[in-house]
mmCIF file of C-alpha atoms in Angstrom:
data_model
loop_
_atom_site.group_PDB
_atom_site.id
_atom_site.type_symbol
_atom_site.label_atom_id
_atom_site.label_comp_id
_atom_site.label_asym_id
_atom_site.label_seq_id
_atom_site.Cartn_x
_atom_site.Cartn_y
_atom_site.Cartn_z
ATOM 1 C CA MET A 261 94.694 80.911 96.916
ATOM 2 C CA LYS A 262 93.313 82.249 100.913
ATOM 3 C CA ASN A 263 90.131 80.954 101.926
ATOM 4 C CA LYS A 264 90.139 84.366 104.933
ATOM 5 C CA ALA A 265 91.265 87.738 104.695
ATOM 6 C CA GLU A 266 90.609 90.867 107.156
ATOM 7 C CA VAL A 267 90.944 92.610 103.978
ATOM 8 C CA VAL A 268 89.612 92.284 100.474
ATOM 9 C CA ILE A 269 90.601 94.754 97.556
ATOM 10 C CA ILE A 270 88.511 94.540 94.741
ATOM 11 C CA GLY A 271 90.726 96.150 91.502
ATOM 12 C CA GLY A 272 94.283 95.706 91.128
ATOM 13 C CA GLY A 273 94.654 99.345 89.375
ATOM 14 C CA ILE A 274 96.504 102.243 90.595
ATOM 15 C CA SER A 275 93.346 102.870 93.241
ATOM 16 C CA GLY A 276 93.504 99.005 94.532
ATOM 17 C CA CYS A 277 96.705 99.226 94.543
ATOM 18 C CA SER A 278 97.491 102.000 96.646
ATOM 19 C CA ILE A 279 94.559 100.748 99.117
ATOM 20 C CA ALA A 280 96.281 97.477 99.435
ATOM 21 C CA TYR A 281 99.641 99.490 100.453
ATOM 22 C CA ASN A 282 98.559 102.177 102.626
ATOM 23 C CA LEU A 283 96.299 99.356 105.095
ATOM 24 C CA ALA A 284 99.938 96.891 104.449
ATOM 25 C CA LYS A 285 102.499 100.157 105.739
ATOM 26 C CA LYS A 286 99.842 100.877 109.203
ATOM 27 C CA GLY A 287 101.062 97.337 109.868
ATOM 28 C CA ILE A 288 97.412 95.117 107.952
ATOM 29 C CA LYS A 289 99.307 92.392 106.894
ATOM 30 C CA ASP A 290 96.308 89.795 106.343
ATOM 31 C CA ILE A 291 95.081 91.398 102.469
ATOM 32 C CA VAL A 292 94.137 89.892 99.173
ATOM 33 C CA VAL A 293 93.282 91.660 96.727
ATOM 34 C CA LEU A 294 91.687 89.966 93.198
ATOM 35 C CA GLU A 295 92.222 91.185 89.792
ATOM 36 C CA LYS A 296 89.871 90.048 87.331
ATOM 37 C CA SER A 297 92.890 90.047 84.494
ATOM 38 C CA TYR A 298 96.627 91.045 85.235
ATOM 39 C CA ILE A 299 97.546 94.270 87.581
ATOM 40 C CA CYS A 300 97.330 97.500 85.539
ATOM 41 C CA SER A 301 95.223 95.643 82.854
ATOM 42 C CA GLY A 302 92.008 98.245 83.464
ATOM 43 C CA SER A 303 91.398 101.938 83.290
ATOM 44 C CA THR A 304 94.938 102.804 85.058
ATOM 45 C CA GLY A 305 96.800 101.501 81.604
ATOM 46 C CA ARG A 306 94.516 103.217 79.748
ATOM 47 C CA CYS A 307 94.689 106.743 80.644
ATOM 48 C CA GLY A 308 96.441 109.412 79.369
ATOM 49 C CA ALA A 309 98.651 109.616 81.923
ATOM 50 C CA GLY A 310 98.350 113.224 83.505
ATOM 51 C CA VAL A 311 98.420 114.677 86.540
ATOM 52 C CA ARG A 312 96.829 118.349 87.883
ATOM 53 C CA MET A 313 96.296 120.439 90.181
ATOM 54 C CA GLN A 314 94.056 122.443 88.145
ATOM 55 C CA TRP A 315 90.414 121.532 89.516
ATOM 56 C CA GLY A 316 87.603 124.215 90.193
ATOM 57 C CA THR A 317 86.392 122.553 93.317
ATOM 58 C CA GLU A 318 87.935 122.944 96.611
ATOM 59 C CA MET A 319 88.207 118.732 97.561
ATOM 60 C CA ASN A 320 89.535 117.642 94.424
ATOM 61 C CA CYS A 321 92.024 120.716 94.588
ATOM 62 C CA LYS A 322 93.486 119.641 98.182
ATOM 63 C CA ILE A 323 93.294 115.444 97.099
ATOM 64 C CA ALA A 324 95.039 116.951 93.555
ATOM 65 C CA LYS A 325 97.681 119.005 95.231
ATOM 66 C CA LYS A 326 98.150 115.826 97.956
ATOM 67 C CA SER A 327 98.611 113.157 95.772
ATOM 68 C CA ILE A 328 101.094 115.567 93.741
ATOM 69 C CA GLU A 329 103.059 115.926 96.863
ATOM 70 C CA PHE A 330 103.340 112.201 97.196
ATOM 71 C CA TYR A 331 104.316 112.006 92.977
ATOM 72 C CA GLU A 332 106.823 114.355 93.704
ATOM 73 C CA ASN A 333 108.707 111.734 95.427
ATOM 74 C CA ALA A 334 107.358 108.515 94.965
ATOM 75 C CA ASN A 335 110.102 106.153 94.307
ATOM 76 C CA GLU A 336 111.348 106.944 97.287
ATOM 77 C CA ILE A 337 108.614 106.494 99.318
ATOM 78 C CA LEU A 338 107.837 103.299 97.311
ATOM 79 C CA GLU A 339 111.542 102.634 97.171
ATOM 80 C CA TYR A 340 111.253 101.927 93.661
ATOM 81 C CA GLU A 341 114.270 100.303 92.028
ATOM 82 C CA ARG A 342 112.235 101.436 88.110
ATOM 83 C CA ASP A 343 110.895 104.911 87.541
ATOM 84 C CA VAL A 344 108.114 106.256 87.842
ATOM 85 C CA GLU A 345 109.506 108.688 85.637
ATOM 86 C CA PHE A 346 107.257 112.020 87.075
ATOM 87 C CA LYS A 347 108.135 114.905 84.897
ATOM 88 C CA GLN A 348 106.289 118.375 85.965
ATOM 89 C CA LYS A 349 105.651 119.867 82.079
ATOM 90 C CA GLY A 350 102.735 121.836 83.404
ATOM 91 C CA TYR A 351 99.242 122.157 82.188
ATOM 92 C CA LEU A 352 98.439 124.726 79.621
ATOM 93 C CA LEU A 353 94.208 125.295 79.728
ATOM 94 C CA VAL A 354 93.152 127.204 76.594
ATOM 95 C CA ALA A 355 89.651 129.127 77.208
ATOM 96 C CA ASP A 356 88.115 129.147 73.349
ATOM 97 C CA THR A 357 84.994 132.056 75.152
ATOM 98 C CA ASP A 358 84.738 134.689 77.137
ATOM 99 C CA HIS A 359 83.094 132.627 79.614
ATOM 100 C CA GLU A 360 85.228 129.892 79.777
ATOM 101 C CA VAL A 361 87.718 132.769 80.205
ATOM 102 C CA GLU A 362 85.411 133.808 84.078
ATOM 103 C CA GLN A 363 85.626 130.204 85.078
ATOM 104 C CA PHE A 364 89.702 129.743 84.996
ATOM 105 C CA LYS A 365 89.232 132.689 86.861
ATOM 106 C CA LYS A 366 86.915 131.283 89.845
ATOM 107 C CA ASN A 367 88.877 128.227 89.377
ATOM 108 C CA ILE A 368 92.302 129.766 90.271
ATOM 109 C CA GLU A 369 90.596 131.722 92.968
ATOM 110 C CA VAL A 370 89.380 128.024 95.014
ATOM 111 C CA GLN A 371 93.326 126.769 93.660
ATOM 112 C CA HIS A 372 95.389 129.597 95.415
ATOM 113 C CA SER A 373 93.383 128.877 98.253
ATOM 114 C CA CYS A 374 94.118 125.625 98.411
ATOM 115 C CA GLY A 375 98.221 126.852 97.745
ATOM 116 C CA ILE A 376 98.634 125.678 93.962
ATOM 117 C CA PRO A 377 100.582 128.183 92.311
ATOM 118 C CA SER A 378 97.995 128.675 89.046
ATOM 119 C CA THR A 379 98.722 131.577 87.344
ATOM 120 C CA MET A 380 96.090 133.219 84.505
ATOM 121 C CA LEU A 381 98.207 134.086 80.718
ATOM 122 C CA SER A 382 97.878 136.047 78.259
ATOM 123 C CA LEU A 383 97.683 135.137 74.854
ATOM 124 C CA LYS A 384 101.110 135.952 74.084
ATOM 125 C CA GLU A 385 102.540 134.029 77.418
ATOM 126 C CA ALA A 386 100.579 131.496 76.226
ATOM 127 C CA LYS A 387 101.740 130.685 72.290
ATOM 128 C CA GLU A 388 106.085 131.745 74.262
ATOM 129 C CA ILE A 389 105.366 128.221 75.827
ATOM 130 C CA VAL A 390 103.860 126.554 72.811
ATOM 131 C CA PRO A 391 104.944 128.551 69.573
ATOM 132 C CA TYR A 392 102.469 126.829 67.351
ATOM 133 C CA LEU A 393 99.086 127.333 69.568
ATOM 134 C CA ASN A 394 96.488 129.038 66.999
ATOM 135 C CA THR A 395 95.441 132.268 69.230
ATOM 136 C CA ASP A 396 93.305 133.040 66.548
ATOM 137 C CA ILE A 397 90.055 131.163 67.794
ATOM 138 C CA LEU A 398 91.280 131.891 72.329
ATOM 139 C CA LYS A 399 89.875 133.904 74.336
ATOM 140 C CA GLY A 400 93.088 133.357 77.201
ATOM 141 C CA ALA A 401 94.916 130.520 79.328
ATOM 142 C CA ALA A 402 95.281 129.397 82.458
ATOM 143 C CA TYR A 403 99.191 128.023 83.310
ATOM 144 C CA CYS A 404 100.263 125.584 86.856
ATOM 145 C CA GLU A 405 104.085 124.483 85.820
ATOM 146 C CA LYS A 406 103.816 122.325 88.977
ATOM 147 C CA ASP A 407 101.430 119.505 87.500
ATOM 148 C CA GLY A 408 102.811 117.480 84.521
ATOM 149 C CA PHE A 409 102.668 113.065 83.833
ATOM 150 C CA LEU A 410 103.851 110.598 85.171
ATOM 151 C CA ASN A 411 103.696 106.571 83.415
ATOM 152 C CA PRO A 412 100.390 104.568 84.911
ATOM 153 C CA PHE A 413 102.237 101.355 84.508
ATOM 154 C CA HIS A 414 105.544 102.052 86.236
ATOM 155 C CA THR A 415 103.359 103.692 89.332
ATOM 156 C CA THR A 416 100.737 101.204 89.488
ATOM 157 C CA ASP A 417 103.994 98.684 89.648
ATOM 158 C CA ALA A 418 105.372 100.788 91.802
ATOM 159 C CA PHE A 419 102.625 100.722 94.609
ATOM 160 C CA TYR A 420 102.041 96.655 93.820
ATOM 161 C CA ARG A 421 105.437 95.330 94.415
ATOM 162 C CA ALA A 422 105.919 98.190 97.861
ATOM 163 C CA ALA A 423 102.031 96.219 99.317
ATOM 164 C CA ASN A 424 103.652 92.989 97.922
ATOM 165 C CA ARG A 425 106.965 93.894 100.331
ATOM 166 C CA LEU A 426 104.854 94.428 103.470
ATOM 167 C CA GLY A 427 102.790 91.404 103.125
ATOM 168 C CA ALA A 428 99.042 91.956 100.348
ATOM 169 C CA LYS A 429 98.812 89.161 98.297
ATOM 170 C CA PHE A 430 97.469 89.785 95.109
ATOM 171 C CA TYR A 431 95.970 86.891 92.764
ATOM 172 C CA THR A 432 95.025 88.076 89.142
ATOM 173 C CA PHE A 433 92.803 86.618 86.731
ATOM 174 C CA THR A 434 90.875 86.228 89.517
ATOM 175 C CA GLU A 435 87.260 87.655 89.585
ATOM 176 C CA ALA A 436 84.818 88.198 92.285
ATOM 177 C CA THR A 437 81.626 87.060 91.407
ATOM 178 C CA GLY A 438 79.751 87.437 94.707
ATOM 179 C CA ILE A 439 79.446 88.977 98.087
ATOM 180 C CA LYS A 440 78.159 87.439 100.676
ATOM 181 C CA VAL A 441 76.207 89.639 103.443
ATOM 182 C CA GLU A 442 74.674 88.469 106.532
ATOM 183 C CA LYS A 443 72.528 90.098 108.754
ATOM 184 C CA GLY A 444 73.676 93.674 107.654
ATOM 185 C CA ARG A 445 77.335 93.373 107.548
ATOM 186 C CA VAL A 446 79.640 91.510 104.647
ATOM 187 C CA THR A 447 80.898 88.502 105.168
ATOM 188 C CA GLY A 448 82.687 86.893 101.757
ATOM 189 C CA VAL A 449 83.385 87.348 98.912
ATOM 190 C CA GLU A 450 83.124 84.597 96.036
ATOM 191 C CA THR A 451 84.952 84.393 93.326
ATOM 192 C CA ASN A 452 86.026 82.120 90.488
ATOM 193 C CA LYS A 453 88.902 80.011 92.364
ATOM 194 C CA GLY A 454 87.009 79.544 95.239
ATOM 195 C CA PHE A 455 85.451 81.650 98.734
ATOM 196 C CA ILE A 456 87.430 84.201 101.056
ATOM 197 C CA SER A 457 85.602 85.222 103.959
ATOM 198 C CA THR A 458 86.227 88.395 105.215
ATOM 199 C CA ASN A 459 84.539 91.420 107.084
ATOM 200 C CA ILE A 460 86.253 94.301 105.114
ATOM 201 C CA VAL A 461 85.909 94.198 101.114
ATOM 202 C CA VAL A 462 86.923 97.349 99.304
ATOM 203 C CA ASN A 463 85.777 97.843 95.755
ATOM 204 C CA ALA A 464 88.139 99.883 94.051
ATOM 205 C CA THR A 465 86.926 98.719 90.801
ATOM 206 C CA ASN A 466 86.190 101.848 88.965
ATOM 207 C CA GLY A 467 84.792 101.097 85.201
ATOM 208 C CA TYR A 468 83.533 97.602 86.696
ATOM 209 C CA SER A 469 81.721 99.135 90.505
ATOM 210 C CA LYS A 470 78.388 99.126 90.047
ATOM 211 C CA SER A 471 78.263 95.833 89.450
ATOM 212 C CA ILE A 472 80.018 95.312 92.077
ATOM 213 C CA CYS A 473 77.427 97.092 94.590
ATOM 214 C CA ASN A 474 74.735 95.341 92.630
ATOM 215 C CA MET A 475 76.426 91.841 94.996
ATOM 216 C CA VAL A 476 74.983 93.656 97.627
ATOM 217 C CA GLY A 477 72.498 95.160 97.093
ATOM 218 C CA LEU A 478 74.018 99.466 96.708
ATOM 219 C CA ASP A 479 72.253 101.543 94.327
ATOM 220 C CA VAL A 480 75.077 103.982 93.349
ATOM 221 C CA PRO A 481 74.597 106.614 90.765
ATOM 222 C CA ILE A 482 77.629 106.261 88.637
ATOM 223 C CA TYR A 483 77.794 104.943 85.126
ATOM 224 C CA SER A 484 81.047 104.002 82.603
ATOM 225 C CA GLU A 485 81.421 105.752 79.582
ATOM 226 C CA ARG A 486 84.024 105.017 76.839
ATOM 227 C CA HIS A 487 86.922 107.484 76.426
ATOM 228 C CA GLN A 488 89.418 107.293 73.586
ATOM 229 C CA ILE A 489 93.367 108.030 72.733
ATOM 230 C CA LEU A 490 95.268 107.870 69.976
ATOM 231 C CA VAL A 491 99.408 108.221 69.442
ATOM 232 C CA THR A 492 101.347 109.268 67.233
ATOM 233 C CA GLU A 493 104.580 108.180 65.665
ATOM 234 C CA PRO A 494 107.348 110.171 67.672
ATOM 235 C CA VAL A 495 109.346 113.095 66.605
ATOM 236 C CA GLU A 496 111.248 116.076 68.124
ATOM 237 C CA PRO A 497 110.679 117.962 70.848
ATOM 238 C CA MET A 498 107.869 120.429 70.388
ATOM 239 C CA GLN A 499 105.769 120.923 73.791
ATOM 240 C CA ASP A 500 106.247 120.588 77.357
ATOM 241 C CA PRO A 501 102.749 120.686 78.966
ATOM 242 C CA MET A 502 100.304 118.526 78.668
ATOM 243 C CA VAL A 503 97.509 121.388 76.031
ATOM 244 C CA MET A 504 94.067 121.161 77.430
ATOM 245 C CA SER A 505 90.083 122.885 76.561
ATOM 246 C CA PHE A 506 87.420 121.855 78.774
ATOM 247 C CA GLY A 507 85.573 124.159 75.526
ATOM 248 C CA LEU A 508 87.086 122.336 72.763
ATOM 249 C CA ASN A 509 87.138 119.199 74.531
ATOM 250 C CA PHE A 510 90.629 117.749 74.008
ATOM 251 C CA TYR A 511 94.013 117.274 75.668
ATOM 252 C CA ILE A 512 97.466 116.538 74.225
ATOM 253 C CA GLN A 513 101.067 115.549 75.579
ATOM 254 C CA GLN A 514 104.423 115.521 74.009
ATOM 255 C CA SER A 515 106.109 111.988 75.841
ATOM 256 C CA PRO A 516 109.364 111.411 76.340
ATOM 257 C CA GLU A 517 109.757 109.526 73.703
ATOM 258 C CA GLY A 518 108.446 112.037 71.084
ATOM 259 C CA THR A 519 105.222 110.801 70.021
ATOM 260 C CA PHE A 520 102.079 112.866 70.802
ATOM 261 C CA ILE A 521 99.349 111.279 73.358
ATOM 262 C CA MET A 522 95.866 113.027 72.492
ATOM 263 C CA GLY A 523 92.401 112.188 73.807
ATOM 264 C CA ARG A 524 88.788 113.999 73.695
ATOM 265 C CA GLY A 525 85.486 113.257 75.059
ATOM 266 C CA ASP A 526 82.773 112.815 74.047
ATOM 267 C CA GLU A 527 78.823 112.800 75.204
ATOM 268 C CA ASN A 528 77.683 110.278 72.622
ATOM 269 C CA GLU A 529 80.059 108.249 73.742
ATOM 270 C CA PRO A 530 78.857 104.707 74.635
ATOM 271 C CA LYS A 531 77.983 104.535 78.711
ATOM 272 C CA ASP A 532 78.666 100.889 78.937
ATOM 273 C CA LEU A 533 81.472 98.747 78.843
ATOM 274 C CA ARG A 534 82.948 98.559 75.679
ATOM 275 C CA VAL A 535 86.391 100.260 75.210
ATOM 276 C CA THR A 536 86.445 99.432 71.493
ATOM 277 C CA SER A 537 87.931 102.598 69.043
ATOM 278 C CA SER A 538 85.865 104.187 66.462
ATOM 279 C CA TRP A 539 86.606 105.983 63.419
ATOM 280 C CA GLN A 540 84.622 108.563 64.236
ATOM 281 C CA PHE A 541 87.188 109.472 67.021
ATOM 282 C CA LEU A 542 89.541 110.088 64.905
ATOM 283 C CA GLU A 543 88.098 112.150 62.002
ATOM 284 C CA GLU A 544 87.214 114.184 64.997
ATOM 285 C CA MET A 545 90.322 114.565 67.065
ATOM 286 C CA ALA A 546 92.191 115.352 63.563
ATOM 287 C CA LYS A 547 89.633 118.563 63.391
ATOM 288 C CA THR A 548 90.855 119.836 66.158
ATOM 289 C CA ILE A 549 93.959 119.731 66.827
ATOM 290 C CA ASP A 550 94.197 120.780 62.739
ATOM 291 C CA VAL A 551 92.509 123.613 64.196
ATOM 292 C CA VAL A 552 94.634 124.426 67.680
ATOM 293 C CA LEU A 553 97.408 123.601 67.030
ATOM 294 C CA PRO A 554 98.575 122.566 62.790
ATOM 295 C CA PRO A 555 101.706 121.120 62.899
ATOM 296 C CA ILE A 556 100.670 117.942 64.797
ATOM 297 C CA SER A 557 97.797 117.263 62.930
ATOM 298 C CA LYS A 558 100.660 116.461 60.259
ATOM 299 C CA LEU A 559 102.036 113.427 61.920
ATOM 300 C CA ARG A 560 101.089 109.687 61.886
ATOM 301 C CA VAL A 561 98.712 107.934 64.264
ATOM 302 C CA ILE A 562 100.073 104.721 65.235
ATOM 303 C CA ARG A 563 97.654 103.415 67.569
ATOM 304 C CA GLN A 564 94.441 104.258 69.368
ATOM 305 C CA TRP A 565 92.429 102.721 72.224
ATOM 306 C CA ALA A 566 89.778 103.059 74.626
ATOM 307 C CA GLY A 567 89.285 103.031 78.063
ATOM 308 C CA LEU A 568 86.164 103.577 80.533
ATOM 309 C CA TYR A 569 85.274 106.979 82.515
ATOM 310 C CA ASN A 570 83.172 106.028 86.076
ATOM 311 C CA MET A 571 80.913 108.988 86.108
ATOM 312 C CA THR A 572 79.156 110.558 88.983
ATOM 313 C CA PRO A 573 76.720 113.464 88.881
ATOM 314 C CA ASP A 574 79.039 115.634 90.304
ATOM 315 C CA LYS A 575 81.734 114.703 88.523
ATOM 316 C CA GLN A 576 83.954 114.233 91.930
ATOM 317 C CA PRO A 577 84.485 110.550 93.634
ATOM 318 C CA ILE A 578 82.907 108.863 95.979
ATOM 319 C CA TYR A 579 84.785 107.575 99.094
ATOM 320 C CA ASP A 580 82.282 105.731 101.455
ATOM 321 C CA GLU A 581 81.624 102.467 103.687
ATOM 322 C CA ALA A 582 77.999 101.553 102.405
ATOM 323 C CA GLU A 583 75.578 101.907 105.516
ATOM 324 C CA SER A 584 73.332 98.698 104.391
ATOM 325 C CA ALA A 585 75.891 96.593 103.875
ATOM 326 C CA LYS A 586 78.552 97.489 106.973
ATOM 327 C CA GLY A 587 82.041 96.484 105.700
ATOM 328 C CA PHE A 588 81.830 97.044 101.908
ATOM 329 C CA TYR A 589 83.680 100.026 101.109
ATOM 330 C CA ILE A 590 83.363 102.166 97.631
ATOM 331 C CA ALA A 591 86.243 104.281 95.746
ATOM 332 C CA LEU A 592 84.662 105.890 92.860
ATOM 333 C CA GLY A 593 83.177 107.076 90.496
ATOM 334 C CA PHE A 594 86.731 109.297 89.666
ATOM 335 C CA SER A 595 84.719 110.437 86.053
ATOM 336 C CA GLY A 596 88.613 110.479 84.682
ATOM 337 C CA HIS A 597 90.829 111.329 86.864
ATOM 338 C CA GLY A 598 91.418 108.610 89.070
ATOM 339 C CA PHE A 599 95.148 107.988 88.231
ATOM 340 C CA MET A 600 95.917 111.664 89.502
ATOM 341 C CA PHE A 601 93.939 111.003 92.697
ATOM 342 C CA GLY A 602 95.638 107.535 93.523
ATOM 343 C CA PRO A 603 97.911 108.173 96.866
ATOM 344 C CA ILE A 604 95.232 109.806 98.284
ATOM 345 C CA THR A 605 92.904 107.689 97.603
ATOM 346 C CA GLY A 606 94.839 104.608 99.276
ATOM 347 C CA ILE A 607 95.531 106.859 101.886
ATOM 348 C CA ALA A 608 91.990 108.067 102.555
ATOM 349 C CA MET A 609 90.402 104.655 101.855
ATOM 350 C CA SER A 610 93.515 103.053 104.794
ATOM 351 C CA GLU A 611 92.396 105.871 107.276
ATOM 352 C CA MET A 612 88.499 105.170 106.987
ATOM 353 C CA ILE A 613 88.638 101.299 107.560
ATOM 354 C CA LEU A 614 91.103 102.147 110.197
ATOM 355 C CA LYS A 615 88.956 105.048 111.742
ATOM 356 C CA GLU A 616 91.719 107.538 111.876
ATOM 357 C CA LYS A 617 91.983 111.065 111.358
ATOM 358 C CA PRO A 618 91.843 111.925 107.549
ATOM 359 C CA THR A 619 95.216 113.263 106.793
ATOM 360 C CA ILE A 620 92.355 115.477 103.928
ATOM 361 C CA ASP A 621 88.458 115.322 105.211
ATOM 362 C CA VAL A 622 86.931 113.899 102.383
ATOM 363 C CA SER A 623 83.535 113.011 104.360
ATOM 364 C CA MET A 624 81.799 115.728 101.641
ATOM 365 C CA LEU A 625 82.490 112.590 99.047
ATOM 366 C CA ASN A 626 80.215 110.830 100.582
ATOM 367 C CA LEU A 627 77.527 108.502 99.024
ATOM 368 C CA ASN A 628 74.947 110.449 100.765
ATOM 369 C CA ARG A 629 75.286 113.798 99.017
ATOM 370 C CA PHE A 630 73.691 112.172 95.664
ATOM 371 C CA LYS A 631 70.486 111.734 98.193
ATOM 372 C CA THR A 632 70.435 115.469 100.148
ATOM 373 C CA GLY A 633 71.388 117.653 97.434
ATOM 374 C CA LYS A 634 75.178 118.760 98.347
ATOM 375 C CA MET A 635 76.571 118.018 95.587
ATOM 376 C CA LEU A 636 79.683 120.951 93.903
ATOM 377 C CA LEU A 637 79.618 120.217 90.509
ATOM 378 C CA GLU A 638 83.653 119.618 89.126
ATOM 379 C CA PRO A 639 83.491 122.028 86.203
ATOM 380 C CA SER A 640 87.203 121.129 84.417
ATOM 381 C CA VAL A 641 86.625 118.095 82.971
ATOM 382 C CA VAL A 642 87.306 116.167 79.508
#
């Protein structure tokens, strides 16, 4: 293993691999990526794989739109010999209250200002898209045909391979155990395999990011929360778009293989690093689907798993450099949409590190906003 690097990135998921690729593409050759397990072993490999532009804040809309535009051409840009399997089947958002319908209308105003082709739908129009949707319990819907899903393992692998070709070094099963700071500046990273001297460290560890921040004495108002997913037996094609509800707190997508992948939020989930599965999730998920999409509730479950959301108070990410430890950069707190934002995370962090003009001005997503109160809550999170 190398004992010196220009940049050390901690985390081998979509964020870390995208940051490595973008730095390497800009000529930084001496890049090391540390992953304590294998590439895509954490939250990226456990996510629901959906990507959408339908958000409620302008910043999230801009980041999502640019990221999806990248994903549309990811195979070519990253020179990937396989396929990231991006399918733009749309997202159908359903509302079960009048209040949520009004929120959809506000969201769409923001989305249209960002050039996102979303639209409000009548319940009749929603049922035409998903015929077995139980519209009797719903009040309205919103839709964007440009939203979709892609394979998180292939996508991360595409960034990994592209960064590797450009000279980035990846060390798997290599855990960062400490970060050395001298006179307010990062000077290196201690690992289970030795010390790496560096002046730039990027924390891209999602669920584990708070413990990495603690290594430099940086207090970040984030916490990790378990989110569970299940997958059913495969059946014939029944549903094109991802169906999602913030009020009913679920999402469900049929994969190209015919299985249904679904998940739900639960404010009572553990606020720690557990990624165990629970019977309660299965029961609540089944109850919800039985009401909203009755035919799907008859399918057999073949497996379930869990991953971590890394949550911030405003449910928007943090892109910043620590004031107290110069050279320590953070890309964290994605609140469940780190995979969606992967391309722009890499672009934004590389521009920040290299002091370049930003493609998207993400300065409002700084760490200090939680002290000043200059936050804008993202309303559209399951």
